[in-house]
Coordinates of C-alpha atoms and ligand atoms in Angstrom, one line a residue:
Chain C
M1 CA -2.1 -17.8 -159.9
Q2 CA -3.2 -13.6 -158.8
I3 CA -4.3 -15.3 -155.6
A4 CA -1.7 -18.3 -155.7
L5 CA 0.9 -15.4 -155.7
Q6 CA -0.9 -12.5 -152.8
Q7 CA -1.7 -15.9 -150.6
L8 CA 2.1 -16.5 -151.0
V9 CA 2.2 -13.0 -149.6
N10 CA 0.4 -12.6 -147.3
G11 CA 1.5 -17.0 -146.1
L12 CA 5.4 -15.7 -145.0
T13 CA 4.1 -12.9 -143.2
V14 CA 2.4 -15.6 -141.4
G15 CA 5.3 -17.4 -141.4
A16 CA 7.6 -15.8 -140.4
F17 CA 5.4 -14.6 -137.3
Y18 CA 4.9 -18.8 -136.7
A19 CA 8.8 -19.7 -137.5
L20 CA 9.9 -16.1 -134.2
I21 CA 7.7 -18.5 -132.1
A22 CA 8.8 -21.7 -133.8
L23 CA 12.5 -20.8 -132.7
G24 CA 12.2 -20.5 -128.6
Y25 CA 10.3 -23.9 -128.4
T26 CA 12.9 -25.5 -130.8
M27 CA 16.0 -24.0 -128.7
V28 CA 14.0 -24.5 -125.6
Y29 CA 12.6 -28.8 -126.5
G30 CA 17.1 -29.3 -128.2
I31 CA 19.0 -28.4 -124.6
I32 CA 16.7 -29.0 -122.0
R33 CA 13.9 -31.4 -124.1
L34 CA 11.3 -29.9 -123.0
I35 CA 8.2 -28.2 -124.6
N36 CA 7.6 -24.7 -122.8
F37 CA 3.2 -24.6 -123.3
A38 CA 4.5 -21.2 -122.0
H39 CA 6.1 -19.6 -124.6
G40 CA 3.1 -18.9 -126.7
D41 CA 2.0 -16.9 -123.9
I42 CA 5.1 -15.6 -123.7
Y43 CA 4.4 -13.5 -127.2
A44 CA 0.9 -12.5 -126.0
V45 CA 3.1 -11.0 -123.6
G46 CA 5.5 -9.3 -126.0
A47 CA 2.4 -7.7 -127.9
F48 CA 0.5 -5.8 -124.9
L49 CA 4.3 -5.0 -122.9
G50 CA 4.8 -3.6 -126.9
L51 CA 1.5 -2.0 -126.9
S52 CA 1.9 -0.2 -123.3
V53 CA 5.1 1.7 -124.8
Y54 CA 3.6 2.6 -127.4
G55 CA 0.2 4.2 -124.7
L56 CA 3.6 5.6 -122.6
L57 CA 4.6 7.1 -126.1
A58 CA 1.5 8.9 -127.6
F59 CA 1.0 10.4 -123.8
F60 CA 5.0 11.8 -124.1
R61 CA 3.4 13.1 -127.7
V62 CA 6.3 10.9 -129.4
G63 CA 4.8 11.2 -132.9
D64 CA 7.3 9.1 -135.2
P65 CA 6.5 5.7 -136.1
V66 CA 9.2 4.3 -137.8
L67 CA 11.5 5.9 -133.8
A68 CA 8.0 4.7 -131.7
T69 CA 8.2 1.3 -133.2
L70 CA 11.9 0.7 -132.2
V71 CA 11.7 1.7 -128.8
A72 CA 8.6 -0.6 -128.3
L73 CA 10.1 -3.7 -129.8
V74 CA 13.5 -3.1 -127.6
V75 CA 11.5 -2.5 -124.5
S76 CA 8.9 -5.4 -124.6
M77 CA 11.8 -7.8 -126.2
G78 CA 13.9 -6.9 -123.5
C79 CA 11.6 -7.1 -121.0
T80 CA 9.7 -10.2 -121.9
G81 CA 13.0 -12.2 -122.3
L82 CA 13.7 -11.1 -118.5
L83 CA 10.2 -12.8 -117.9
G84 CA 11.2 -16.4 -120.3
V85 CA 14.5 -16.3 -117.3
L86 CA 11.9 -15.4 -114.4
L87 CA 9.8 -18.6 -115.9
Y88 CA 12.3 -20.5 -115.5
R89 CA 14.8 -20.1 -112.5
V90 CA 10.9 -20.5 -110.4
A91 CA 9.0 -23.0 -113.2
Y92 CA 11.2 -25.1 -114.4
R93 CA 14.3 -25.4 -112.5
P94 CA 14.0 -26.9 -109.8
L95 CA 12.2 -29.8 -111.7
L96 CA 14.5 -30.1 -114.3
R97 CA 14.5 -34.2 -113.3
A98 CA 11.0 -34.5 -113.3
R99 CA 9.8 -35.2 -116.7
L100 CA 6.3 -35.0 -115.9
S101 CA 5.8 -32.8 -113.2
I102 CA 7.9 -29.8 -115.4
L103 CA 4.8 -30.6 -117.6
I104 CA 2.8 -29.4 -115.3
S105 CA 4.2 -26.4 -114.4
A106 CA 4.7 -25.0 -118.1
I107 CA 0.9 -25.8 -118.6
G108 CA 0.3 -23.7 -114.9
G109 CA 3.2 -21.1 -116.5
S110 CA 1.0 -20.6 -120.2
L111 CA -2.5 -20.2 -117.0
T112 CA -0.2 -18.0 -115.0
L113 CA 0.4 -15.2 -117.9
E114 CA -2.2 -15.9 -119.7
Y115 CA -4.8 -15.1 -116.6
G116 CA -2.0 -12.3 -115.8
L117 CA -3.0 -10.4 -119.2
F118 CA -6.3 -10.8 -118.1
L119 CA -6.7 -9.3 -114.4
V120 CA -3.6 -6.5 -115.7
Y121 CA -4.5 -5.2 -118.9
S122 CA -8.2 -6.6 -119.6
P123 CA -10.3 -9.7 -120.5
S124 CA -11.8 -8.2 -124.5
F125 CA -9.8 -7.1 -127.4
L126 CA -7.4 -4.0 -127.4
V127 CA -6.6 -2.0 -130.1
Y128 CA -3.2 -1.3 -131.7
P129 CA -2.4 1.8 -132.3
H130 CA -3.1 2.1 -136.5
L131 CA 1.0 3.8 -137.4
F132 CA 1.4 1.8 -140.8
G133 CA -1.9 1.6 -142.9
R134 CA -1.7 -0.2 -146.0
A135 CA 0.6 2.0 -148.4
G136 CA 3.5 -0.7 -150.2
L137 CA 4.1 -2.2 -153.7
T138 CA 1.5 -3.0 -155.7
A139 CA 2.9 -5.7 -159.0
G140 CA -0.7 -5.9 -161.1
D141 CA -3.0 -7.4 -158.2
I142 CA -0.7 -8.2 -156.5
Q143 CA -0.1 -5.8 -153.3
I144 CA 2.8 -6.2 -150.7
S145 CA 2.9 -3.6 -148.2
W146 CA 5.7 -1.6 -146.5
L147 CA 4.6 -3.4 -142.9
Q148 CA 4.4 -7.2 -144.6
I149 CA 8.8 -5.9 -146.1
L150 CA 9.1 -4.7 -142.8
I151 CA 7.9 -7.6 -140.8
F152 CA 10.0 -10.4 -143.2
A153 CA 12.2 -8.1 -143.9
S154 CA 13.7 -8.3 -140.4
S155 CA 12.6 -12.1 -139.5
I156 CA 15.0 -13.1 -141.6
V157 CA 17.2 -10.6 -140.0
L158 CA 17.1 -12.2 -136.7
M159 CA 17.2 -15.5 -137.3
A160 CA 20.4 -14.9 -139.4
A161 CA 22.0 -13.5 -136.7
L162 CA 20.4 -16.3 -134.2
Y163 CA 22.3 -18.8 -136.6
L164 CA 25.5 -16.8 -136.0
M165 CA 25.5 -16.9 -132.6
V166 CA 24.8 -20.2 -132.5
H167 CA 27.6 -21.3 -134.5
R168 CA 30.1 -18.7 -134.4
T169 CA 30.6 -17.7 -130.9
K170 CA 31.0 -19.0 -127.5
I171 CA 28.6 -19.3 -125.9
G172 CA 26.6 -19.9 -128.4
M173 CA 29.0 -23.4 -129.1
A174 CA 28.3 -23.8 -125.4
M175 CA 24.6 -24.3 -126.5
R176 CA 25.2 -26.7 -128.8
A177 CA 27.5 -28.4 -126.0
L178 CA 25.4 -29.1 -123.5
A179 CA 22.3 -30.5 -126.1
I180 CA 24.7 -32.9 -126.8
N181 CA 26.1 -33.9 -123.1
Q182 CA 25.0 -31.7 -120.4
D183 CA 27.5 -33.1 -117.8
A184 CA 30.6 -33.2 -121.0
A185 CA 29.2 -29.6 -120.9
R186 CA 29.9 -28.8 -116.8
L187 CA 33.4 -30.7 -116.7
M188 CA 34.3 -28.0 -119.6
G189 CA 33.5 -25.3 -116.9
V190 CA 30.2 -24.4 -118.7
D191 CA 27.8 -23.1 -116.3
V192 CA 24.9 -24.7 -117.7
S193 CA 22.3 -23.1 -115.6
R194 CA 23.2 -19.7 -116.9
V195 CA 22.9 -21.3 -120.8
I196 CA 19.6 -22.2 -120.1
A197 CA 18.7 -19.5 -119.4
L198 CA 20.0 -17.4 -121.8
T199 CA 18.5 -19.3 -124.2
F200 CA 15.3 -18.8 -122.4
F201 CA 15.9 -15.2 -122.1
L202 CA 16.8 -15.3 -126.2
G203 CA 13.6 -17.5 -126.9
S204 CA 11.3 -15.0 -125.0
V205 CA 13.0 -12.2 -127.6
L206 CA 12.5 -13.7 -130.6
A207 CA 8.9 -14.1 -129.1
A208 CA 8.0 -10.4 -128.5
F209 CA 9.6 -9.1 -131.4
A210 CA 6.9 -11.5 -133.6
G211 CA 4.2 -10.1 -130.7
V212 CA 4.5 -6.4 -131.7
L213 CA 4.6 -6.7 -134.9
T214 CA 2.0 -9.0 -134.8
G215 CA -0.8 -6.2 -133.0
L216 CA 0.5 -3.8 -136.0
Y217 CA -0.6 -6.9 -138.9
Y218 CA -3.6 -7.3 -137.3
S219 CA -4.6 -4.4 -135.4
Q220 CA -6.2 -6.1 -132.3
I221 CA -4.7 -8.5 -129.4
S222 CA -6.2 -10.2 -126.7
F223 CA -4.9 -12.4 -123.2
L224 CA -5.7 -15.3 -125.2
M225 CA -3.9 -14.0 -128.9
G226 CA -0.9 -17.0 -127.5
F227 CA -2.8 -20.2 -127.2
L228 CA -3.3 -21.4 -131.5
I229 CA -0.8 -19.4 -132.2
G230 CA 1.7 -21.4 -130.5
L231 CA 0.0 -24.6 -131.0
K232 CA 0.5 -23.5 -134.8
A233 CA 4.7 -22.6 -133.6
F234 CA 4.8 -25.8 -131.9
T235 CA 4.2 -27.3 -135.0
A236 CA 5.8 -26.0 -136.9
A237 CA 9.1 -26.9 -134.5
V238 CA 7.7 -30.4 -135.4
L239 CA 6.8 -30.6 -138.9
G240 CA 10.7 -28.7 -138.9
G241 CA 12.7 -31.1 -137.3
I242 CA 12.1 -30.4 -133.4
G243 CA 15.4 -29.7 -132.1
N244 CA 16.5 -28.1 -135.0
I245 CA 17.1 -24.6 -135.6
P246 CA 17.0 -24.3 -138.8
G247 CA 14.4 -27.1 -139.5
A248 CA 12.0 -24.0 -137.4
V249 CA 12.4 -22.0 -139.7
L250 CA 11.5 -24.3 -142.4
G251 CA 8.2 -25.6 -140.3
G252 CA 7.4 -21.3 -139.8
F253 CA 7.0 -20.5 -143.7
L254 CA 5.5 -23.7 -145.0
L255 CA 3.0 -23.9 -142.0
G256 CA 2.5 -20.0 -143.0
I257 CA 2.1 -20.6 -146.7
L258 CA -0.4 -23.5 -146.7
E259 CA -2.5 -22.0 -144.2
S260 CA -2.5 -18.6 -146.6
L261 CA -3.0 -21.0 -149.7
A262 CA -6.0 -22.6 -148.2
A263 CA -7.6 -19.4 -147.2
G264 CA -7.1 -18.0 -150.6
Y265 CA -8.7 -21.7 -152.5
F266 CA -11.6 -22.7 -149.9
S267 CA -11.9 -20.7 -147.3
S268 CA -10.4 -19.6 -143.8
R269 CA -13.2 -21.0 -141.4
W270 CA -11.2 -24.3 -143.9
K271 CA -7.5 -23.0 -144.0
D272 CA -6.7 -24.7 -140.6
V273 CA -7.9 -28.2 -141.1
V274 CA -6.6 -27.5 -145.1
A275 CA -3.3 -27.0 -143.8
F276 CA -3.4 -29.8 -140.7
A277 CA -4.0 -32.4 -143.2
I278 CA -1.1 -31.7 -145.6
L279 CA 0.8 -31.2 -142.2
I280 CA -0.1 -34.6 -140.6
V281 CA 0.8 -36.4 -144.8
I282 CA 4.5 -34.7 -144.1
L283 CA 4.3 -36.3 -140.6
V284 CA 3.7 -39.1 -141.7
V285 CA 6.1 -38.9 -144.1
R286 CA 9.1 -37.6 -142.3
P287 CA 8.3 -38.5 -139.0
R288 CA 11.6 -36.4 -137.6
G289 CA 10.4 -34.1 -139.4
L290 CA 11.3 -32.9 -142.9
L291 CA 14.8 -31.7 -141.0
G292 CA 15.2 -34.3 -138.4
E293 CA 14.7 -34.4 -134.9
R294 CA 16.3 -33.2 -132.4
V295 CA 19.3 -31.9 -133.3
V296 CA 20.5 -28.9 -132.0
E297 CA 23.1 -30.7 -132.5
R298 CA 22.3 -29.6 -135.7
M299 CA 21.7 -25.7 -135.0
Chain G
M1 CA 51.8 -32.2 -100.3
T2 CA 48.1 -33.5 -100.5
L3 CA 46.6 -32.3 -104.0
L4 CA 42.9 -34.3 -103.5
G5 CA 42.2 -35.5 -99.9
V6 CA 38.9 -37.7 -99.7
R7 CA 38.1 -39.0 -96.3
D8 CA 34.3 -40.7 -95.6
L9 CA 33.2 -40.0 -98.7
V10 CA 29.1 -41.5 -99.0
T11 CA 27.3 -40.7 -102.1
A12 CA 23.8 -42.5 -103.1
Y13 CA 21.4 -43.1 -106.2
G14 CA 18.9 -42.2 -104.6
S15 CA 18.1 -44.1 -101.3
V16 CA 21.1 -47.4 -102.9
E17 CA 24.4 -46.1 -100.8
A18 CA 27.0 -46.6 -103.3
L19 CA 30.0 -44.9 -101.5
H20 CA 30.2 -45.6 -98.1
G21 CA 32.7 -43.9 -96.5
V22 CA 35.6 -43.8 -98.7
S23 CA 38.8 -42.1 -97.9
F24 CA 42.1 -41.5 -99.6
H25 CA 44.2 -39.3 -101.1
V26 CA 46.8 -38.0 -103.9
D27 CA 49.8 -36.3 -103.3
E28 CA 51.5 -33.5 -105.6
G29 CA 52.6 -35.3 -108.6
E30 CA 52.0 -38.7 -108.2
I31 CA 49.7 -41.2 -110.4
V32 CA 47.6 -42.6 -108.1
A33 CA 45.8 -45.8 -109.7
L34 CA 42.3 -46.7 -108.0
L35 CA 41.1 -50.5 -109.0
G36 CA 38.1 -53.0 -109.3
A37 CA 35.3 -54.7 -109.9
N38 CA 33.2 -53.5 -112.1
G39 CA 30.1 -51.7 -110.3
A40 CA 32.7 -51.4 -107.0
G41 CA 32.4 -47.4 -107.5
K42 CA 35.1 -46.2 -109.5
T43 CA 32.8 -43.5 -111.3
T44 CA 31.5 -42.8 -108.3
A45 CA 34.0 -41.5 -106.5
L46 CA 35.7 -39.6 -109.5
R47 CA 31.9 -38.5 -110.0
T48 CA 32.0 -36.7 -106.6
I49 CA 35.0 -36.0 -106.7
S50 CA 34.3 -33.8 -110.3
G51 CA 30.9 -32.1 -109.1
L52 CA 28.4 -33.9 -111.4
L53 CA 27.6 -35.5 -108.2
R54 CA 26.8 -34.7 -104.5
P55 CA 27.4 -36.4 -101.5
R56 CA 25.8 -37.6 -98.5
S57 CA 28.7 -36.7 -96.6
G58 CA 32.0 -36.6 -96.2
E59 CA 34.9 -34.5 -97.5
V60 CA 36.8 -33.3 -100.7
R61 CA 39.6 -32.0 -100.0
F62 CA 41.6 -30.2 -103.1
A63 CA 44.4 -28.4 -102.9
G64 CA 43.5 -27.2 -98.7
D65 CA 40.2 -26.0 -100.4
R66 CA 37.3 -27.6 -98.9
I67 CA 35.4 -28.4 -103.1
D68 CA 32.4 -31.3 -102.1
T69 CA 29.7 -28.7 -101.7
R70 CA 31.1 -26.8 -105.7
P71 CA 29.5 -26.8 -108.6
A72 CA 31.6 -29.1 -111.4
H73 CA 31.7 -25.9 -113.6
E74 CA 33.6 -24.4 -110.8
I75 CA 36.0 -27.4 -109.6
V76 CA 36.9 -27.4 -113.2
R77 CA 38.4 -23.4 -113.2
L78 CA 40.0 -25.1 -110.0
G79 CA 41.9 -27.1 -111.6
L80 CA 40.6 -29.9 -111.4
T81 CA 39.3 -32.0 -114.5
Q82 CA 38.1 -35.8 -115.2
V83 CA 38.1 -37.6 -118.8
P84 CA 34.9 -39.5 -117.9
E85 CA 33.8 -42.5 -118.6
G86 CA 32.8 -43.7 -122.5
R87 CA 34.8 -41.0 -123.2
W88 CA 31.7 -38.3 -123.5
I89 CA 33.3 -36.1 -127.1
F90 CA 31.0 -33.3 -128.6
T91 CA 29.8 -36.1 -131.4
L92 CA 28.6 -33.3 -133.2
M93 CA 30.9 -30.9 -133.2
T94 CA 34.8 -30.8 -134.7
V95 CA 38.3 -31.6 -133.1
D96 CA 39.1 -27.9 -133.0
E97 CA 35.7 -27.1 -131.5
N98 CA 35.9 -30.0 -128.7
L99 CA 39.9 -28.5 -127.9
R100 CA 38.1 -24.9 -127.2
L101 CA 35.2 -25.8 -125.3
G102 CA 38.3 -27.3 -123.4
A103 CA 39.6 -23.8 -122.7
Y104 CA 35.5 -22.6 -122.3
A105 CA 37.0 -21.4 -118.8
E106 CA 39.8 -18.6 -120.3
P107 CA 39.3 -15.5 -122.7
R108 CA 41.4 -16.8 -125.1
V109 CA 42.2 -19.9 -126.4
P110 CA 45.5 -20.3 -124.7
R111 CA 48.4 -21.0 -127.5
E112 CA 50.7 -23.1 -125.3
A113 CA 48.0 -25.3 -124.0
L114 CA 47.0 -25.8 -127.6
D115 CA 51.1 -26.7 -128.4
R116 CA 51.3 -29.6 -126.3
V117 CA 48.3 -31.0 -126.9
F118 CA 49.3 -31.4 -130.7
A119 CA 52.7 -32.2 -129.6
L120 CA 51.6 -35.9 -127.5
F121 CA 48.3 -36.5 -130.4
P122 CA 49.7 -35.4 -133.6
R123 CA 46.7 -37.1 -135.2
L124 CA 44.1 -35.2 -133.4
A125 CA 46.4 -31.6 -135.3
E126 CA 45.8 -33.2 -138.7
R127 CA 42.0 -34.1 -138.1
R128 CA 41.3 -30.4 -136.3
G129 CA 38.1 -29.7 -139.2
Q130 CA 36.8 -33.8 -138.7
L131 CA 33.9 -33.9 -136.3
A132 CA 34.6 -35.2 -133.4
G133 CA 31.8 -38.6 -134.0
T134 CA 34.2 -39.7 -137.3
L135 CA 37.4 -40.5 -135.1
S136 CA 37.9 -44.2 -134.3
G137 CA 37.6 -45.2 -130.8
G138 CA 41.4 -44.5 -129.9
E139 CA 41.2 -41.6 -131.8
Q140 CA 38.2 -40.7 -129.9
Q141 CA 39.9 -41.3 -126.3
M142 CA 43.1 -39.0 -127.5
L143 CA 40.5 -36.3 -128.5
A144 CA 38.9 -37.1 -124.7
M145 CA 42.2 -36.6 -123.1
A146 CA 43.5 -33.7 -125.4
R147 CA 40.3 -31.6 -124.5
A148 CA 40.8 -32.0 -120.7
L149 CA 44.0 -31.0 -121.0
M150 CA 43.7 -27.4 -122.1
T151 CA 41.5 -26.8 -118.9
R152 CA 45.4 -27.1 -118.2
P153 CA 45.1 -29.0 -114.5
R154 CA 46.6 -29.9 -112.1
L155 CA 44.8 -32.9 -111.1
L156 CA 43.8 -34.9 -113.9
L157 CA 40.7 -37.9 -113.1
L158 CA 41.1 -40.3 -115.5
D159 CA 38.0 -42.7 -115.4
E160 CA 39.3 -46.0 -117.5
P161 CA 41.0 -44.8 -120.6
S162 CA 42.1 -47.8 -121.8
M163 CA 38.4 -49.2 -122.2
G164 CA 37.5 -50.4 -125.8
L165 CA 41.1 -50.5 -127.7
A166 CA 42.9 -52.3 -129.6
P167 CA 46.4 -53.3 -127.5
V168 CA 48.5 -51.2 -129.0
L169 CA 46.6 -48.1 -127.9
V170 CA 45.8 -48.9 -124.8
R171 CA 49.8 -49.2 -124.0
Q172 CA 50.1 -45.8 -126.7
I173 CA 47.4 -44.3 -123.9
F174 CA 49.3 -45.1 -120.5
H175 CA 52.5 -44.2 -122.7
T176 CA 51.0 -40.7 -123.0
I177 CA 49.6 -41.3 -119.2
A178 CA 53.5 -41.2 -118.1
E179 CA 54.1 -38.3 -120.3
I180 CA 51.3 -35.8 -119.4
N181 CA 52.7 -36.9 -115.9
R182 CA 56.3 -36.1 -116.3
E183 CA 54.6 -32.7 -117.5
G184 CA 53.6 -31.7 -113.9
T185 CA 50.0 -32.9 -113.9
T186 CA 49.2 -35.3 -111.7
V187 CA 47.3 -38.7 -112.1
L188 CA 43.8 -40.1 -110.3
L189 CA 44.3 -43.0 -112.6
V190 CA 40.4 -45.4 -113.0
E191 CA 41.3 -49.0 -114.4
Q192 CA 39.7 -52.3 -114.9
N193 CA 43.5 -53.1 -116.7
A194 CA 45.2 -53.8 -113.1
N195 CA 48.1 -55.3 -115.1
T196 CA 49.4 -51.9 -116.9
A197 CA 47.8 -49.9 -114.2
L198 CA 50.2 -51.1 -111.6
R199 CA 52.7 -50.7 -113.8
L200 CA 52.3 -47.3 -114.1
A201 CA 51.3 -46.1 -111.0
R202 CA 52.9 -44.5 -107.7
R203 CA 50.9 -45.6 -105.2
A204 CA 47.4 -47.5 -105.5
Y205 CA 43.9 -48.0 -104.3
V206 CA 41.5 -51.3 -104.3
L207 CA 37.8 -50.3 -104.3
E208 CA 35.4 -53.5 -103.5
N209 CA 31.3 -52.9 -103.3
G210 CA 32.0 -49.0 -102.0
R211 CA 34.7 -49.9 -99.8
I212 CA 38.7 -49.0 -99.6
V213 CA 39.7 -53.1 -98.6
L214 CA 43.6 -52.4 -100.2
E215 CA 45.6 -49.9 -100.5
G216 CA 50.2 -49.3 -101.2
P217 CA 52.9 -49.2 -103.7
G218 CA 52.2 -50.6 -106.9
A219 CA 55.0 -52.6 -107.3
E220 CA 53.5 -53.9 -104.5
L221 CA 50.6 -54.2 -105.2
A222 CA 51.1 -56.3 -107.7
R223 CA 53.1 -59.0 -106.5
N224 CA 49.8 -58.8 -104.0
E225 CA 48.7 -62.6 -104.1
A226 CA 45.1 -62.2 -103.6
V227 CA 45.2 -58.7 -106.5
R228 CA 47.1 -61.2 -108.5
R229 CA 44.1 -63.5 -107.7
A230 CA 41.4 -61.2 -107.9
Y231 CA 42.7 -58.6 -110.8
L232 CA 45.1 -59.6 -112.7
G233 CA 43.5 -62.7 -113.9
V234 CA 46.3 -64.7 -112.0
G235 CA 45.7 -68.3 -110.0
A236 CA 42.6 -70.8 -109.9
R237 CA 39.7 -68.7 -108.2
P238 CA 39.5 -65.5 -109.6
R239 CA 37.2 -64.1 -107.1
G240 CA 39.0 -65.2 -103.3
R241 CA 40.8 -62.0 -102.0
E242 CA 39.1 -62.8 -98.6
G243 CA 42.6 -62.2 -97.1
A244 CA 43.6 -59.5 -98.7
R245 CA 42.1 -57.1 -96.8
E246 CA 44.9 -54.7 -95.4
R247 CA 41.2 -52.0 -94.0
P248 CA 39.3 -53.7 -91.8
P249 CA 35.2 -53.8 -93.4
A250 CA 33.5 -50.8 -92.0
P251 CA 31.0 -52.2 -89.0
Ligands
ADP1 N1 23.1 -43.5 -112.7 C1 22.7 -44.6 -111.6 N2 21.8 -45.0 -111.0 C2 21.7 -46.5 -109.4 N3 23.0 -47.2 -109.2 C3 23.9 -46.0 -110.1 C4 24.2 -45.3 -111.2 N4 25.2 -45.3 -111.8 C5 25.9 -46.7 -111.3 N5 25.4 -47.3 -110.1 C6 25.5 -47.8 -108.9 O1 26.2 -47.6 -108.4 C7 27.5 -48.6 -107.6 C8 28.7 -48.4 -108.5 O2 28.8 -48.5 -110.1 P1 30.1 -47.4 -110.3 O3 30.4 -46.5 -110.1 O4 29.7 -47.1 -112.2 O5 30.9 -48.8 -110.7 P2 32.3 -48.8 -111.5 O6 32.6 -47.7 -112.7 O7 33.2 -48.9 -109.9 O8 32.1 -49.7 -112.5 C9 26.8 -49.5 -109.2 O9 26.0 -50.9 -108.5 C10 25.6 -49.2 -109.6 O10 24.4 -50.2 -110.5
MG2 MG1 33.4 -47.3 -114.0

């Protein structure tokens, strides 16, 4: 029971990362039916940009960890968001009608970002600043660090904000409309390309947020860090039902929890095997994911 | 005054040309019908005018300005709105959201446009909170037209508004089109239901295989032997309309 509860806490933390990244996959798929293979690397760029900001702030002797983290998050999210828009403009928009070529373009985008980081930063691991330590709450043998609480709470706030934006604002209404019928949205005066660009922006912003926080949580980053977590977040999106926003959140947390429990009861080497075996079973039973596929209409 | 002018319009899907140089015009205040059999190119013509398709050559002028190189979302803002064939309502959004999307280009939903739409279609007012996909076929057609009216168009392009509707609903839709026109909106009406369309339209064009083959006042075309045989289901040889060509076929 102790193990289960402790692993649940860890699972919710990792799950928040998966969910934040899965949202980017699911939103883009929902509106243009594209699997953006470069999305995991967008997340990696977010982590590296955050590290640069921390470096700059240290140079200017900004010591306050909360202030430094806020600045790192805001700068990294803004720049990474713009990078996501650039990726859409350069790699995807010219190929929107070519179903297969656009996937190749996505793989090209992914490699470009990965080896861009390799060249600009470093081929080896880089160490993130150790700002928050392990302090936190303790209940019996279960420990919850302040950083874990911060990660979980802020992710929930961002996801709720995204949900409200999609459902309560005019631009969110346009996103849902063009997910249903792009030409019909055009006939209503919606500048479809701009709304798609905004979707890339939002997805990249969430990924950058996850990137900076994973840096703080795991203390190190590398240029390939987006590859595996990208695959897992994509899996989480499919698990929840790709194109479905609440589904991506559910899938992300579920995957994080399954993985952590598997690590706790078996070993961390087996966690992916066990977690993915369970996922395959779920997808055999519900091939369209837990909350249903392709329904950004139900974003 | 000419509100819409189409000249020598050529539109192709890949290498297959669907319009081979189509010319016609719509004057301010008119209802003009565009008739033709299935596959004649009516929908292609409307989609080219509204900006969803790019013409290969030719020009489209709206209120004097070239619009054939403009994107669809800008053309709507100029006051030219298409109600597409098949309605294309946003099925998983509410009636209210569909209508608000019609006012997308405006900073806020214009009160008087909403009032006008609910006066024309009181049924929609009762169903504002309902998902559009759960409406009946007739109600969906009303919603498609209402949503288009929310853009406050000067010119409304209607693509087969009577398609798939029961006769009583067809009559109601045509009645509403006349009402919309009386209130000052110019209408270009595409129909296979030529009978009713010709009664409503001041002038009409007949499209055949991507070319305009006949034009004239609505009442005159309704009396034209060839049109009656081909489109009104009168006479023995439904496809024999050779003698009706007032425009020579393009070389
Ligand atoms: N998306 C498309 N791709 C290829 N050909 C098309 C497409 N849409 C229509 N066509 C062709 O263009 C011609 C005109 O079609 P359309 O404009 O839909 O006719 P109508 O509306 O008069 O029935 C037809 O031969 C049709 O097969
Ligand atoms: Mg048609």
